[in-house]
Amino acid sequence: MVISEINTETIILNAAEKLFSIKGKDGTTMQEIADEAGINKALLHYYFRNKDKLFEQVFTAAVQQFTPVLKTIIADQNSLFEKIEKICSAYIQMIIQHPYVPVFVLSEVNKQPEQMIQKMFNGELPDFPALAKQIQKEVAAGMIKPVDPRQLILNIISLCVFPALFKPIFIMSTKTSKREFTQLMQERVQFVPKFIIDSIKK
């Protein structure tokens, strides 16, 4: 593949991600992607046969930037509170940058869970059992309030991810602008871990 072809593919992927982030997969057309990339539709189809193939590549690139970070955070030797802060930051920052990811995961994971896990984690899930053991040790040592580790892990993920799924309803019902919503999400990088830590800290 020559350099110009590599550049064209990158331009297409960047254009597609921009539109997917704004309009979602279903709301974006191949013609709009071609227009955003500054190419004709025939050239777009030369690189990507259809929107599904293009979206899959954009999605895979986004989650494969995130999942190694998550695995590293969970596996490292930091304190539980430090891990909670870093996990929340990683999830929320990923959602701010790639807002289409949670919606797509939700729509696909129940249809084909094994394929989705492979796409997201290359078949190797984050070591949540190790995190659960760390939570159990903190409880046993009297460092945090008694809590089922599974419930705590679900709370961490839910508080980070759910706002992205609820975004359209939240924006309409609260008359919040998209810019204000993004600001709220940025504030949640600090708010969510503090909320979780305060709920379990003695």
C-alpha positions as a printed NumPy array, in Angstrom:
array([[  0.   ,   0.   ,   0.   ],
       [  1.49 ,   3.356,  -1.02 ],
       [  1.645,   6.363,   1.283],
       [ -1.206,   8.189,  -0.497],
       [ -3.474,   5.176,   0.023],
       [ -2.601,   5.04 ,   3.715],
       [ -3.408,   8.761,   4.011],
       [ -6.711,   8.34 ,   2.177],
       [ -7.766,   5.49 ,   4.455],
       [ -6.857,   7.536,   7.523],
       [ -8.835,  10.51 ,   6.214],
       [-11.845,   8.252,   5.653],
       [-11.618,   6.729,   9.13 ],
       [-11.294,  10.152,  10.76 ],
       [-14.257,  11.487,   8.791],
       [-16.35 ,   8.437,   9.653],
       [-15.552,   8.627,  13.353],
       [-16.448,  12.328,  13.435],
       [-19.85 ,  11.65 ,  11.875],
       [-20.512,   8.494,  13.917],
       [-19.782,  10.512,  17.071],
       [-22.283,  13.201,  16.057],
       [-25.024,  11.226,  14.297],
       [-24.443,   7.59 ,  15.285],
       [-24.015,   4.707,  12.89 ],
       [-27.619,   4.55 ,  11.691],
       [-27.864,   8.319,  11.236],
       [-24.771,   8.544,   9.045],
       [-24.751,   7.789,   5.315],
       [-21.836,   6.699,   3.148],
       [-22.365,   9.823,   1.017],
       [-21.953,  12.025,   4.101],
       [-18.74 ,  10.211,   4.993],
       [-17.435,  10.663,   1.444],
       [-18.307,  14.369,   1.554],
       [-16.644,  14.806,   4.951],
       [-13.518,  13.031,   3.69 ],
       [-13.473,  15.109,   0.514],
       [-13.642,  12.114,  -1.816],
       [-16.251,  10.606,  -4.123],
       [-18.483,   7.759,  -3.021],
       [-16.916,   5.303,  -5.481],
       [-13.502,   5.807,  -3.868],
       [-15.027,   5.352,  -0.422],
       [-16.49 ,   2.009,  -1.511],
       [-13.09 ,   1.032,  -2.927],
       [-11.624,   1.221,   0.577],
       [-14.705,   0.075,   2.513],
       [-17.382,  -2.004,   0.832],
       [-20.166,  -0.854,   3.132],
       [-20.926,   1.18 ,   6.227],
       [-20.906,  -1.86 ,   8.513],
       [-17.304,  -2.689,   7.564],
       [-16.263,   0.916,   8.03 ],
       [-18.011,   1.246,  11.383],
       [-16.493,  -2.011,  12.62 ],
       [-12.98 ,  -0.742,  11.887],
       [-13.655,   2.604,  13.583],
       [-15.201,   0.839,  16.593],
       [-12.392,  -1.711,  16.904],
       [ -9.72 ,   0.992,  16.753],
       [-11.478,   2.972,  19.503],
       [-11.989,   0.101,  21.952],
       [ -8.531,  -1.35 ,  21.376],
       [ -7.061,   1.943,  22.529],
       [ -9.136,   1.722,  25.705],
       [ -9.028,  -1.94 ,  26.735],
       [ -5.244,  -2.249,  27.268],
       [ -5.457,   0.784,  29.561],
       [ -8.269,  -0.83 ,  31.554],
       [ -6.373,  -4.117,  31.843],
       [ -3.253,  -2.312,  33.055],
       [ -5.16 ,  -0.3  ,  35.671],
       [ -6.784,  -3.415,  37.119],
       [ -3.536,  -5.417,  37.11 ],
       [ -1.28 ,  -2.807,  38.691],
       [ -0.348,  -2.521,  42.375],
       [ -2.15 ,   0.72 ,  43.173],
       [ -4.566,   1.102,  46.067],
       [ -8.246,   0.352,  45.546],
       [ -9.178,   4.028,  45.654],
       [ -6.511,   4.87 ,  43.055],
       [ -7.827,   2.111,  40.817],
       [-11.392,   3.387,  41.13 ],
       [-10.238,   6.869,  40.128],
       [ -8.269,   5.583,  37.146],
       [-10.985,   3.171,  35.951],
       [-13.608,   5.925,  36.07 ],
       [-11.348,   8.348,  34.25 ],
       [-10.519,   5.806,  31.539],
       [-14.161,   4.872,  30.936],
       [-15.508,   8.422,  30.915],
       [-12.716,   9.836,  28.76 ],
       [-13.25 ,   7.02 ,  26.266],
       [-16.976,   7.787,  26.136],
       [-16.354,  11.512,  25.654],
       [-14.006,  10.784,  22.76 ],
       [-16.01 ,   7.903,  21.25 ],
       [-19.67 ,   8.355,  22.283],
       [-20.933,   5.749,  19.794],
       [-19.07 ,   2.892,  21.529],
       [-21.43 ,   2.171,  24.486],
       [-24.53 ,   2.283,  22.271],
       [-23.013,  -0.151,  19.779],
       [-21.774,  -2.498,  22.5  ],
       [-25.23 ,  -2.537,  24.097],
       [-26.918,  -3.329,  20.779],
       [-24.484,  -6.067,  19.792],
       [-23.228,  -7.774,  22.944],
       [-26.419,  -9.766,  23.539],
       [-26.578, -10.844,  19.887],
       [-23.023, -12.141,  19.626],
       [-21.238, -11.89 ,  23.003],
       [-18.217, -14.001,  22.064],
       [-17.531, -11.998,  18.917],
       [-17.946,  -8.713,  20.789],
       [-15.547,  -9.826,  23.531],
       [-13.029, -10.817,  20.873],
       [-13.316,  -7.425,  19.174],
       [-13.013,  -5.51 ,  22.422],
       [-10.487,  -7.563,  24.368],
       [ -8.831,  -9.867,  21.823],
       [-10.331, -12.754,  23.793],
       [ -8.624, -11.78 ,  27.062],
       [-10.958, -10.074,  29.519],
       [ -9.761,  -7.596,  32.162],
       [ -8.969,  -9.358,  35.437],
       [-12.084,  -8.254,  37.31 ],
       [-11.784, -11.296,  39.659],
       [ -8.457,  -9.867,  40.872],
       [-10.145,  -6.534,  41.506],
       [-12.91 ,  -8.34 ,  43.396],
       [-10.303, -10.034,  45.614],
       [ -8.701,  -6.676,  46.343],
       [-12.096,  -5.308,  47.376],
       [-12.658,  -8.342,  49.644],
       [ -9.258,  -7.78 ,  51.295],
       [-10.084,  -4.115,  51.933],
       [-13.38 ,  -5.15 ,  53.53 ],
       [-11.7  ,  -7.829,  55.657],
       [ -9.055,  -5.343,  56.801],
       [-11.749,  -2.888,  57.853],
       [-10.557,  -0.28 ,  55.338],
       [-13.907,   0.034,  53.574],
       [-17.53 ,  -0.722,  54.425],
       [-18.8  ,  -4.253,  53.752],
       [-19.781,  -4.503,  50.096],
       [-20.283,  -7.262,  47.568],
       [-17.356,  -6.771,  45.122],
       [-19.619,  -7.565,  42.173],
       [-22.051,  -4.83 ,  43.184],
       [-19.211,  -2.331,  43.538],
       [-17.775,  -3.22 ,  40.114],
       [-21.247,  -2.926,  38.566],
       [-21.697,   0.479,  40.228],
       [-18.365,   1.727,  38.891],
       [-19.123,   0.667,  35.325],
       [-22.765,   1.763,  35.424],
       [-22.05 ,   5.266,  36.725],
       [-19.46 ,   5.723,  33.991],
       [-21.288,   4.208,  31.036],
       [-25.022,   4.752,  31.581],
       [-25.033,   8.534,  30.975],
       [-23.888,   7.896,  27.391],
       [-26.851,   5.553,  26.84 ],
       [-29.313,   7.953,  28.495],
       [-27.907,  11.042,  26.723],
       [-30.74 ,  11.69 ,  24.193],
       [-33.482,  11.429,  26.824],
       [-31.489,  13.469,  29.358],
       [-30.792,  16.258,  26.861],
       [-34.43 ,  16.502,  25.784],
       [-35.994,  16.203,  29.241],
       [-33.626,  18.645,  30.977],
       [-33.177,  21.016,  28.004],
       [-29.426,  20.55 ,  28.302],
       [-27.349,  21.45 ,  25.247],
       [-24.876,  18.976,  23.78 ],
       [-22.037,  21.249,  24.84 ],
       [-23.381,  21.357,  28.408],
       [-23.717,  17.573,  28.403],
       [-20.083,  17.202,  27.362],
       [-19.121,  19.53 ,  30.214],
       [-21.144,  17.395,  32.633],
       [-19.328,  14.285,  31.401],
       [-15.963,  15.971,  31.916],
       [-17.005,  16.888,  35.459],
       [-17.924,  13.235,  36.067],
       [-14.242,  12.273,  35.72 ],
       [-13.844,  13.738,  39.221],
       [-17.413,  13.406,  40.498],
       [-17.997,   9.681,  39.917],
       [-14.913,   8.235,  41.682],
       [-15.418,  10.612,  44.62 ],
       [-19.073,   9.543,  44.849],
       [-18.124,   5.851,  44.806],
       [-15.213,   6.195,  47.214],
       [-17.287,   8.263,  49.669],
       [-19.974,   5.526,  49.583],
       [-17.557,   2.804,  50.747],
       [-14.998,   4.739,  52.778],
       [-15.134,   4.373,  56.562]])
